[in-house]
Short mmCIF file of C-alpha atoms in Angstrom, two decimals:
data_model
loop_
_atom_site.label_atom_id
_atom_site.label_comp_id
_atom_site.label_asym_id
_atom_site.label_seq_id
_atom_site.Cartn_x
_atom_site.Cartn_y
_atom_site.Cartn_z
CA MET A 1 0.45 -0.14 -0.18
CA LYS A 2 0.95 4.00 -0.80
CA ASP A 3 3.51 5.23 2.08
CA SER A 4 2.08 8.42 2.59
CA ASN A 5 5.17 9.76 4.37
CA SER A 6 7.94 8.51 1.22
CA GLY A 7 5.65 9.04 -1.39
CA GLY A 8 5.69 4.81 -2.09
CA ARG A 9 3.95 1.85 -0.52
CA THR A 10 3.81 -0.14 2.64
CA SER A 11 1.31 -2.21 4.33
CA GLY A 12 0.62 0.42 6.96
CA GLU A 13 2.78 1.10 10.25
CA GLY A 14 4.94 -1.22 11.73
CA SER A 15 3.89 -3.74 9.55
CA PHE A 16 5.96 -5.64 6.65
CA SER A 17 4.53 -7.46 3.82
CA PRO A 18 6.30 -8.84 1.26
CA TYR A 19 4.93 -6.65 -1.76
CA ASP A 20 5.60 -3.33 -0.17
CA TYR A 21 7.89 -1.21 -1.77
CA SER A 22 8.91 2.84 -1.21
CA LEU A 23 8.19 4.53 -4.51
CA LEU A 24 11.02 7.56 -4.04
CA GLU A 25 10.17 9.57 -6.63
CA LEU A 26 7.90 9.50 -9.86
CA LYS A 27 8.97 12.74 -12.18
CA LEU A 28 8.18 13.64 -15.52
CA ILE A 29 10.27 16.12 -17.09
CA ASN A 30 9.69 18.34 -20.50
CA ALA A 31 12.86 20.39 -22.64
CA PHE A 32 11.54 23.16 -21.31
CA GLY A 33 13.08 21.98 -17.36
CA THR A 34 9.14 21.82 -15.85
CA ASN A 35 8.82 18.71 -14.05
CA ILE A 36 6.00 17.36 -12.57
CA ASP A 37 5.32 15.07 -9.64
CA ILE A 38 2.89 12.51 -11.02
CA ASP A 39 3.55 9.31 -7.85
CA LEU A 40 -0.46 9.81 -7.02
CA ILE A 41 -1.93 9.49 -10.55
CA TYR A 42 -0.10 6.05 -11.60
CA GLY A 43 -2.01 2.67 -11.72
CA GLU A 44 1.07 0.65 -12.72
CA ILE A 45 4.63 0.58 -13.79
CA ASN A 46 6.74 -1.88 -15.75
CA LEU A 47 10.06 -2.09 -16.44
CA TYR A 48 11.32 -4.73 -18.85
CA GLU A 49 15.60 -5.94 -19.01
CA ASP A 50 16.39 -8.61 -20.74
CA LEU A 51 19.57 -10.58 -21.46
CA PHE A 52 19.30 -10.30 -25.17
CA SER A 53 18.00 -7.09 -25.47
CA ASN A 54 20.35 -3.92 -25.07
CA VAL A 55 18.58 -1.46 -22.81
CA ILE A 56 15.63 -1.29 -19.83
CA ASN A 57 12.73 -0.44 -21.00
CA GLY A 58 8.94 0.06 -19.54
CA ASP A 59 5.18 1.26 -19.40
CA ILE A 60 3.63 3.43 -17.09
CA LEU A 61 -0.13 3.90 -16.93
CA LEU A 62 -1.79 7.17 -15.74
CA THR A 63 -4.43 8.82 -15.25
CA ASP A 64 -4.49 12.39 -15.58
CA SER A 65 -7.29 14.51 -13.96
CA ASN A 66 -4.53 17.96 -14.03
CA ASN A 67 -4.06 18.46 -17.46
CA ILE A 68 -0.79 16.66 -17.25
CA PHE A 69 -0.18 16.09 -21.13
CA ASN A 70 -0.81 19.76 -22.18
CA LEU A 71 0.77 21.45 -19.01
CA LEU A 72 3.98 19.92 -20.00
CA ASN A 73 3.07 19.68 -23.79
CA MET A 74 4.33 16.46 -24.45
CA HIS A 75 5.64 15.68 -27.78
CA GLY A 76 8.74 13.23 -26.91
CA ASN A 77 10.95 14.79 -25.80
CA GLU A 78 10.07 14.20 -22.08
CA PHE A 79 12.17 12.41 -19.31
CA ILE A 80 11.25 9.98 -16.53
CA SER A 81 13.35 10.36 -13.41
CA LEU A 82 11.86 6.98 -11.40
CA SER A 83 13.21 5.83 -7.83
CA PHE A 84 11.76 2.85 -5.89
CA SER A 85 13.36 0.65 -3.09
CA THR A 86 11.97 -2.71 -1.25
CA PRO A 87 12.74 -2.73 2.32
CA GLY A 88 16.33 -3.61 3.11
CA MET A 89 17.21 -3.72 0.22
CA ALA A 90 18.88 -1.29 -2.78
CA ARG A 91 17.67 1.27 -4.30
CA TYR A 92 16.64 1.30 -8.16
CA GLN A 93 17.08 4.86 -9.49
CA LYS A 94 16.77 5.52 -13.03
CA ILE A 95 16.16 8.61 -15.38
CA PHE A 96 14.33 7.63 -18.59
CA ARG A 97 13.14 8.92 -22.41
CA ILE A 98 9.88 9.11 -23.28
CA PHE A 99 9.25 7.90 -27.01
CA LYS A 100 5.54 7.14 -26.92
CA ILE A 101 1.88 7.65 -25.61
CA SER A 102 -0.34 5.17 -26.89
CA ASP A 103 -3.81 4.16 -25.29
CA TYR A 104 -4.83 7.66 -24.61
CA SER A 105 -8.74 8.12 -23.74
CA LEU A 106 -10.77 10.36 -22.26
CA ARG A 107 -13.87 9.80 -20.05
CA GLY A 108 -15.42 13.40 -19.68
CA THR A 109 -13.95 16.63 -19.99
CA SER A 110 -11.36 16.38 -17.29
CA ASN A 111 -10.44 12.88 -17.03
CA ALA A 112 -7.62 11.00 -19.47
CA THR A 113 -5.83 7.69 -19.20
CA PHE A 114 -3.20 7.43 -21.25
CA LYS A 115 0.72 4.90 -21.88
CA ILE A 116 3.82 6.28 -21.01
CA HIS A 117 6.62 3.96 -22.79
CA PHE A 118 10.37 4.78 -21.86
CA CYS A 119 13.72 3.41 -22.45
CA SER A 120 16.66 4.77 -21.65
CA GLU A 121 18.54 7.25 -23.79
CA GLU A 122 20.79 5.39 -25.82
CA PHE A 123 18.64 3.42 -27.13
CA LEU A 124 17.02 6.70 -29.11
CA LEU A 125 20.64 7.50 -30.12
CA ASN A 126 21.32 4.15 -31.22
CA GLN A 127 18.73 4.62 -33.72
CA GLN A 128 19.90 8.29 -35.13
CA TYR A 129 23.33 7.18 -36.22
CA TYR A 130 25.93 4.77 -37.62
CA VAL A 131 29.47 2.92 -37.06
CA SER A 132 31.12 2.68 -40.51
CA ARG A 133 34.85 2.74 -39.69
CA SER A 134 37.71 0.33 -38.91
CA PHE A 135 39.59 -0.46 -35.74
CA LYS A 136 42.68 -1.63 -35.41
CA GLU A 137 42.22 -2.54 -31.24
CA THR A 138 43.80 -5.47 -30.05
CA ARG A 139 41.12 -6.62 -28.34
CA LEU A 140 36.92 -6.60 -29.14
CA SER A 141 36.55 -6.09 -25.89
CA ASP A 142 38.00 -2.39 -26.50
CA VAL A 143 36.26 -1.75 -29.71
CA VAL A 144 33.07 -2.23 -28.02
CA LYS A 145 34.19 0.37 -25.22
CA ILE A 146 35.04 2.73 -27.88
CA ILE A 147 31.77 2.15 -29.71
CA ALA A 148 29.96 2.50 -26.57
CA ARG A 149 31.70 5.97 -24.92
CA ASN A 150 32.80 7.68 -28.01
CA ILE A 151 30.04 7.02 -30.21
CA LEU A 152 26.73 6.51 -28.35
CA LYS A 153 28.54 8.91 -25.25
CA ILE A 154 27.72 6.55 -22.63
CA PRO A 155 29.06 7.60 -19.23
CA GLU A 156 31.88 6.04 -17.42
CA THR A 157 29.27 6.12 -14.50
CA LYS A 158 26.90 3.71 -16.96
CA LEU A 159 29.62 1.45 -18.08
CA PRO A 160 31.92 1.26 -15.23
CA ASN A 161 35.70 -0.83 -16.93
CA GLU A 162 35.03 -3.24 -14.09
CA LEU A 163 31.55 -4.22 -16.35
CA ILE A 164 33.78 -4.86 -19.50
CA GLU A 165 35.06 -8.09 -19.64
CA GLU A 166 38.40 -8.34 -21.28
CA SER A 167 38.69 -10.45 -24.62
CA THR A 168 41.50 -12.00 -26.26
CA LEU A 169 44.16 -10.55 -28.32
CA LEU A 170 43.64 -10.42 -31.89
CA LEU A 171 45.84 -11.29 -34.05
CA ASN A 172 47.58 -8.86 -36.19
CA PRO A 173 44.70 -6.21 -35.86
CA GLU A 174 46.52 -3.75 -37.77
CA LYS A 175 47.26 -5.97 -41.09
CA ASN A 176 43.58 -7.34 -40.75
CA PRO A 177 41.37 -4.12 -39.53
CA LEU A 178 38.01 -4.93 -38.08
CA ILE A 179 35.44 -3.27 -40.27
CA ILE A 180 31.90 -2.43 -39.07
CA PRO A 181 29.89 -1.36 -42.61
CA ASN A 182 27.08 0.84 -41.57
CA LEU A 183 25.67 -0.62 -38.17
CA LYS A 184 24.12 1.18 -35.53
CA PRO A 185 25.63 1.32 -32.84
CA PHE A 186 24.06 -1.75 -30.56
CA GLU A 187 23.78 -3.80 -34.01
CA ALA A 188 27.71 -3.07 -34.12
CA ILE A 189 28.26 -4.24 -30.53
CA ASN A 190 26.24 -6.98 -31.07
CA TRP A 191 28.06 -8.69 -34.08
CA ILE A 192 31.03 -7.97 -32.08
CA ALA A 193 29.53 -10.23 -29.14
CA SER A 194 28.86 -13.09 -31.52
CA PHE A 195 32.45 -13.90 -31.67
CA THR A 196 33.95 -12.10 -28.83
CA VAL A 197 36.18 -14.90 -26.94
CA SER A 198 36.97 -14.30 -23.26
CA LYS A 199 40.26 -14.07 -22.16
CA LEU A 200 39.00 -15.43 -18.62
CA ASP A 201 38.82 -19.05 -20.42
CA LEU A 202 38.82 -18.71 -24.12
CA SER A 203 34.83 -19.24 -24.91
CA PRO A 204 32.50 -16.79 -26.41
CA GLY A 205 28.86 -16.56 -25.69
CA PHE A 206 29.09 -12.65 -24.69
CA PHE A 207 26.69 -10.41 -24.55
CA PHE A 208 25.71 -7.00 -24.03
CA PHE A 209 23.08 -5.72 -21.54
CA GLU A 210 21.87 -2.82 -19.13
CA THR A 211 20.65 -3.35 -15.87
CA ILE A 212 20.45 -1.03 -13.00
CA ASN A 213 23.66 -1.03 -12.15
CA GLY A 214 24.27 0.11 -15.48
CA TYR A 215 25.78 -1.09 -19.06
CA SER A 216 27.76 -4.58 -18.61
CA PHE A 217 30.04 -6.85 -21.83
CA LYS A 218 29.97 -10.02 -20.40
CA SER A 219 30.60 -14.11 -21.24
CA LEU A 220 28.20 -16.68 -20.33
CA SER A 221 31.25 -17.84 -18.20
CA THR A 222 31.73 -14.66 -16.31
CA LEU A 223 27.80 -14.76 -15.37
CA TYR A 224 28.03 -18.19 -14.20
CA ASN A 225 31.49 -17.82 -12.47
CA ALA A 226 29.35 -14.84 -10.20
CA PRO A 227 27.69 -15.73 -6.67
CA ILE A 228 24.72 -16.59 -6.21
CA LYS A 229 22.17 -13.92 -5.83
CA LYS A 230 19.13 -15.09 -4.63
CA THR A 231 17.41 -18.34 -2.90
CA ILE A 232 14.54 -19.20 -3.86
CA SER A 233 12.23 -22.10 -2.53
CA TYR A 234 8.93 -23.58 -3.88
CA SER A 235 6.07 -23.71 -0.45
CA PRO A 236 3.29 -25.10 -1.93
CA LYS A 237 0.37 -22.94 -0.55
CA ASN A 238 -1.57 -24.51 2.37
CA ASP A 239 1.34 -26.84 3.20
CA ASP A 240 2.27 -26.97 6.89
CA PHE A 241 5.16 -29.38 5.69
CA PHE A 242 6.96 -26.94 3.69
CA GLU A 243 5.99 -23.93 5.87
CA SER A 244 9.37 -23.52 7.28
CA VAL A 245 11.50 -23.46 3.72
CA GLY A 246 12.48 -19.75 3.17
CA SER A 247 10.86 -16.78 3.84
CA LYS A 248 8.20 -15.28 3.16
CA HIS A 249 10.12 -13.22 0.56
CA ASP A 250 11.98 -16.16 -0.63
CA LYS A 251 8.98 -18.36 -1.55
CA LEU A 252 7.01 -19.96 -4.46
CA ASP A 253 3.53 -21.25 -4.12
CA GLU A 254 3.37 -21.51 -7.47
CA MET A 255 5.96 -22.40 -10.39
CA GLU A 256 5.39 -22.81 -14.26
CA PHE A 257 8.39 -24.40 -16.20
CA LYS A 258 7.96 -23.19 -20.45
CA GLN A 259 10.08 -26.01 -21.26
CA VAL A 260 12.33 -28.81 -19.47
CA PHE A 261 13.62 -29.71 -22.61
CA ASP A 262 13.25 -29.80 -26.07
CA VAL A 263 15.72 -32.61 -27.62
CA LEU A 264 14.77 -31.54 -31.74
CA ASP A 265 15.46 -28.03 -30.73
CA ASN A 266 18.97 -28.41 -29.34
CA ILE A 267 19.57 -31.31 -32.15
CA ASN A 268 18.45 -28.63 -34.54
CA ASN A 269 20.10 -25.68 -32.98
CA GLY A 270 23.43 -27.16 -32.34
CA ALA A 271 23.15 -27.44 -28.61
CA TYR A 272 24.60 -31.58 -28.50
CA ALA A 273 26.91 -31.42 -31.50
CA SER A 274 28.02 -29.34 -34.23
CA GLU A 275 29.84 -29.01 -37.90
CA LEU A 276 31.98 -26.33 -39.33
CA LEU A 277 32.64 -26.59 -43.24
CA LYS A 278 35.19 -23.86 -43.27
CA LEU A 279 36.16 -22.86 -47.72
CA ASP A 280 38.58 -21.32 -48.57
CA VAL A 281 37.65 -19.57 -52.22
CA MET A 282 40.89 -18.55 -52.89
CA ASN A 283 41.87 -22.52 -53.43
CA ARG A 284 39.16 -24.43 -53.50
CA THR A 285 39.00 -26.29 -51.00
CA THR A 286 37.34 -26.79 -47.51
CA GLU A 287 37.83 -28.69 -44.29
CA PHE A 288 35.72 -29.93 -42.02
CA GLU A 289 35.42 -29.19 -37.97
CA GLN A 290 33.15 -31.25 -35.84
CA PHE A 291 31.96 -30.00 -31.82
CA GLY A 292 30.18 -32.19 -29.36
CA SER A 293 29.52 -30.51 -26.20
CA ASN A 294 30.32 -33.35 -24.33
CA ARG A 295 34.24 -32.27 -24.94
CA SER A 296 34.07 -28.99 -24.49
CA THR A 297 35.70 -27.21 -21.38
CA ILE A 298 33.00 -24.21 -21.20
CA LYS A 299 31.94 -23.57 -17.90
CA THR A 300 28.24 -24.72 -17.04
CA LEU A 301 25.73 -23.33 -14.46
CA ASN A 302 25.80 -26.93 -12.44
CA ASP A 303 27.54 -29.81 -12.48
CA TYR A 304 26.52 -32.04 -15.42
CA LEU A 305 25.41 -31.23 -19.28
CA PRO A 306 21.81 -32.48 -20.13
CA PHE A 307 22.10 -35.41 -21.85
CA ASN A 308 23.84 -39.14 -21.57
CA TYR A 309 25.82 -41.11 -24.13
CA ALA A 310 22.99 -43.62 -24.82
CA LYS A 311 23.50 -44.57 -29.24
CA ASN A 312 20.69 -44.45 -31.89
CA ARG A 313 20.03 -47.27 -33.62
CA LEU A 314 23.21 -45.95 -36.07
CA GLY A 315 25.34 -46.77 -33.19
CA ASN A 316 25.95 -42.42 -32.59
CA SER A 317 25.07 -41.21 -29.29
CA LEU A 318 23.21 -36.62 -29.39
CA ASN A 319 26.64 -35.53 -28.97
CA GLN A 320 28.09 -37.23 -31.59
CA ALA A 321 25.22 -37.24 -34.70
CA SER A 322 25.10 -33.38 -36.17
CA ALA A 323 22.60 -32.09 -38.02
CA TYR A 324 23.70 -28.26 -37.16
CA VAL A 325 26.11 -27.49 -40.14
CA LYS A 326 27.62 -23.74 -40.71
CA MET A 327 29.55 -22.92 -43.51
CA PHE A 328 32.22 -19.75 -42.99
CA PRO A 329 34.21 -18.51 -45.44
CA LYS A 330 38.14 -19.25 -44.26
CA PHE A 331 40.37 -16.35 -44.43
CA GLN A 332 43.46 -15.74 -42.54
CA ASP A 333 43.54 -14.98 -39.20
CA ASN A 334 38.99 -15.47 -38.71
CA LEU A 335 39.61 -18.52 -36.23
CA ALA A 336 35.47 -19.26 -36.60
CA SER A 337 36.56 -22.18 -35.45
CA GLN A 338 37.04 -21.08 -31.60
CA TRP A 339 33.67 -19.55 -31.30
CA LEU A 340 31.44 -20.13 -34.60
CA LEU A 341 29.74 -23.68 -33.01
CA MET A 342 30.24 -23.36 -29.46
CA ARG A 343 28.68 -20.36 -29.28
CA ALA A 344 25.67 -22.05 -31.02
CA ALA A 345 25.75 -24.68 -28.48
CA ARG A 346 25.93 -22.13 -25.25
CA ILE A 347 23.23 -21.13 -26.34
CA ALA A 348 20.89 -23.69 -27.17
CA LEU A 349 22.06 -25.54 -23.78
CA LEU A 350 21.13 -21.62 -21.90
CA ASN A 351 17.47 -22.30 -23.31
CA ASN A 352 16.96 -26.12 -22.26
CA THR A 353 15.49 -25.67 -19.29
CA ARG A 354 13.33 -22.42 -18.78
CA LEU A 355 11.40 -21.23 -15.57
CA HIS A 356 9.10 -18.52 -15.13
CA ILE A 357 8.23 -17.07 -11.90
CA ASP A 358 6.50 -14.59 -10.15
CA ILE A 359 7.60 -13.78 -6.45
CA PRO A 360 7.28 -10.55 -4.36
CA GLY A 361 9.43 -7.45 -5.93
CA ASP A 362 12.79 -6.66 -5.15
CA SER A 363 15.18 -4.04 -6.15
CA SER A 364 18.09 -6.03 -5.97
CA ILE A 365 17.84 -8.08 -8.80
CA SER A 366 18.92 -7.56 -12.15
CA VAL A 367 19.10 -9.62 -15.32
CA GLY A 368 22.26 -11.43 -15.04
CA ASP A 369 22.14 -12.49 -11.79
CA ILE A 370 22.43 -16.31 -10.40
CA VAL A 371 19.56 -17.55 -8.39
CA ASN A 372 19.50 -21.52 -6.32
CA VAL A 373 15.60 -22.19 -7.04
CA LYS A 374 15.07 -25.01 -4.43
CA ILE A 375 12.42 -27.47 -5.59
CA PRO A 376 11.39 -30.88 -3.42
CA LYS A 377 11.01 -34.33 -5.27
CA ASN A 378 7.55 -34.91 -6.14
CA ASP A 379 6.93 -38.31 -3.91
CA ALA A 380 6.68 -38.63 0.32
CA GLN A 381 8.98 -36.44 2.36
CA THR A 382 8.66 -37.38 5.97
CA ASP A 383 11.91 -35.09 7.47
CA SER A 384 10.78 -31.33 7.04
CA ASN A 385 14.69 -30.50 7.99
CA ASN A 386 16.06 -32.87 5.26
CA ILE A 387 14.28 -31.96 2.67
CA THR A 388 14.97 -34.12 -0.90
CA LEU A 389 15.43 -31.67 -4.01
CA ASP A 390 13.89 -32.57 -7.20
CA PRO A 391 18.06 -32.80 -8.66
CA ILE A 392 16.74 -31.80 -11.95
CA MET A 393 14.75 -29.52 -11.23
CA SER A 394 16.82 -27.72 -8.63
CA GLY A 395 19.81 -25.95 -8.99
CA LYS A 396 21.41 -22.62 -10.22
CA TYR A 397 19.27 -20.27 -12.39
CA LEU A 398 20.13 -17.43 -14.68
CA ILE A 399 18.21 -14.23 -15.01
CA THR A 400 17.13 -14.13 -18.79
CA GLY A 401 14.29 -11.65 -18.21
CA LEU A 402 12.93 -9.95 -15.49
CA ARG A 403 10.11 -7.35 -15.23
CA HIS A 404 9.33 -5.26 -12.60
CA GLN A 405 5.52 -4.52 -11.85
CA LEU A 406 4.98 -1.61 -9.08
CA LEU A 407 1.09 -1.99 -8.76
CA ASP A 408 -1.19 0.59 -6.55
CA ASP A 409 -0.64 -1.71 -3.48
CA LYS A 410 1.71 -4.75 -4.63
CA TYR A 411 4.98 -4.90 -5.84
CA PHE A 412 6.16 -8.12 -7.78
CA CYS A 413 9.22 -9.52 -9.48
CA HIS A 414 7.91 -11.43 -12.95
CA ALA A 415 11.16 -13.80 -14.25
CA GLN A 416 12.63 -15.83 -17.20
CA LEU A 417 15.22 -18.57 -15.57
CA CYS A 418 17.16 -20.22 -17.60
CA LYS A 419 19.75 -23.08 -17.28
CA ASP A 420 21.73 -25.38 -19.45
CA SER A 421 22.85 -28.15 -17.11
CA MET A 422 21.57 -30.11 -14.19
CA ASN A 423 22.77 -31.76 -10.79
CA LEU A 424 22.36 -35.16 -12.10
CA ASN A 425 24.81 -36.94 -13.61
CA LEU A 426 23.10 -38.71 -17.34
CA ASN A 427 27.11 -39.35 -18.51
CA TYR A 428 25.79 -43.31 -18.78
CA SER A 429 25.49 -46.12 -21.74
CA PRO A 430 22.40 -48.75 -20.82
CA PRO A 431 23.00 -51.71 -21.04
CA PHE A 432 22.66 -53.75 -24.55
CA ASN A 433 19.67 -55.50 -23.13
CA SER A 434 18.29 -52.37 -21.73
CA GLY A 435 14.87 -51.50 -22.66
CA TRP A 436 16.35 -48.68 -24.29
CA ASN A 437 18.37 -50.69 -27.27
CA LEU A 438 14.89 -53.28 -27.44
CA ALA A 439 13.21 -49.58 -27.79
CA ILE A 440 15.58 -47.74 -30.85
CA ASN A 441 15.22 -51.15 -33.07
CA SER A 442 11.94 -51.73 -32.80
#
């Protein structure tokens, strides 16, 4: 509920609910410097973070009886200053650029409702400018920094050096400079991210994304190595047995797995195995390279990959037979074998298990954080102090999508969690006379 003292929402004096929050500032700012507080007239605020997107965006539903729309002469050169927090947690504070007004409706002569859409200022700049030049920097991470800071003018406070992971050295950039052919800045950065290799473990899989802490350019390996940000326990409603599991703020009474696994998608996207066909057009030759996920040393979220070595009727396991073939021109120093197939496998495996959760609002979590999810086995549990967890469903997940939803009296976080591995070892081959062998040959 709304806290009249702080301009935020709480459940009342001396009492806190897991869904409480304090709205510290909600203000419209126009191009002429006029500021108007709108903290008393909003119905809903949504903020969206996405690992596969570059910026934060959101929307606010307003009910306007004070003619704010005309007072500010709103036309697209306005900003929103937003600040809120949850009790005892970090403050979420940021200024956004308004880019759209939709769903404008009038009721009577003095009551209007409309939705304001906003995003980070850098996204509008991204639509207006292009990158068309060559770079002779020795690291791709340095090129990303130049584009972000020199072209988009992202200040160092929003893109600190510690959030830019260092990549491997390029071979002979003076002779073979990186050429960006008239791409928008974020397009250029995303293209570079697709073939950047981490200095830490020589693995690909980089993303450029924004959280409340600023912009980050990081690999999946670095994200996976981060400490657990939050532990969430599944605790069904009205079940006294699980009542002691976790605090109210960290409990789930329901959850939805959007996908537990999809072998067909994984095969077609190169999660298990893939082949690289390198074409040398000058010498009219071809080379093949094979990649199998089990042979890589890439970092995973949990201990074991989500497949085993069971063979099909042709004698091949999932990581041996590939329907995912990539063709790539072979030229000096492109090093495609170091990143192309492994990146495809990492992203495909990351999407292997996808879980959607709705939890009480938490202003301290962001996309890219690690969440430890505890799900009890779906069987009879007798000892509440020693609950057996499901080794397939439980484990560490990466937050890949996050929606902060602030309503009139409650604050929710809707999160998309993904994981590429599990805590159950499937690394075995069924015996010859097992039901598996009978089934594949039937």
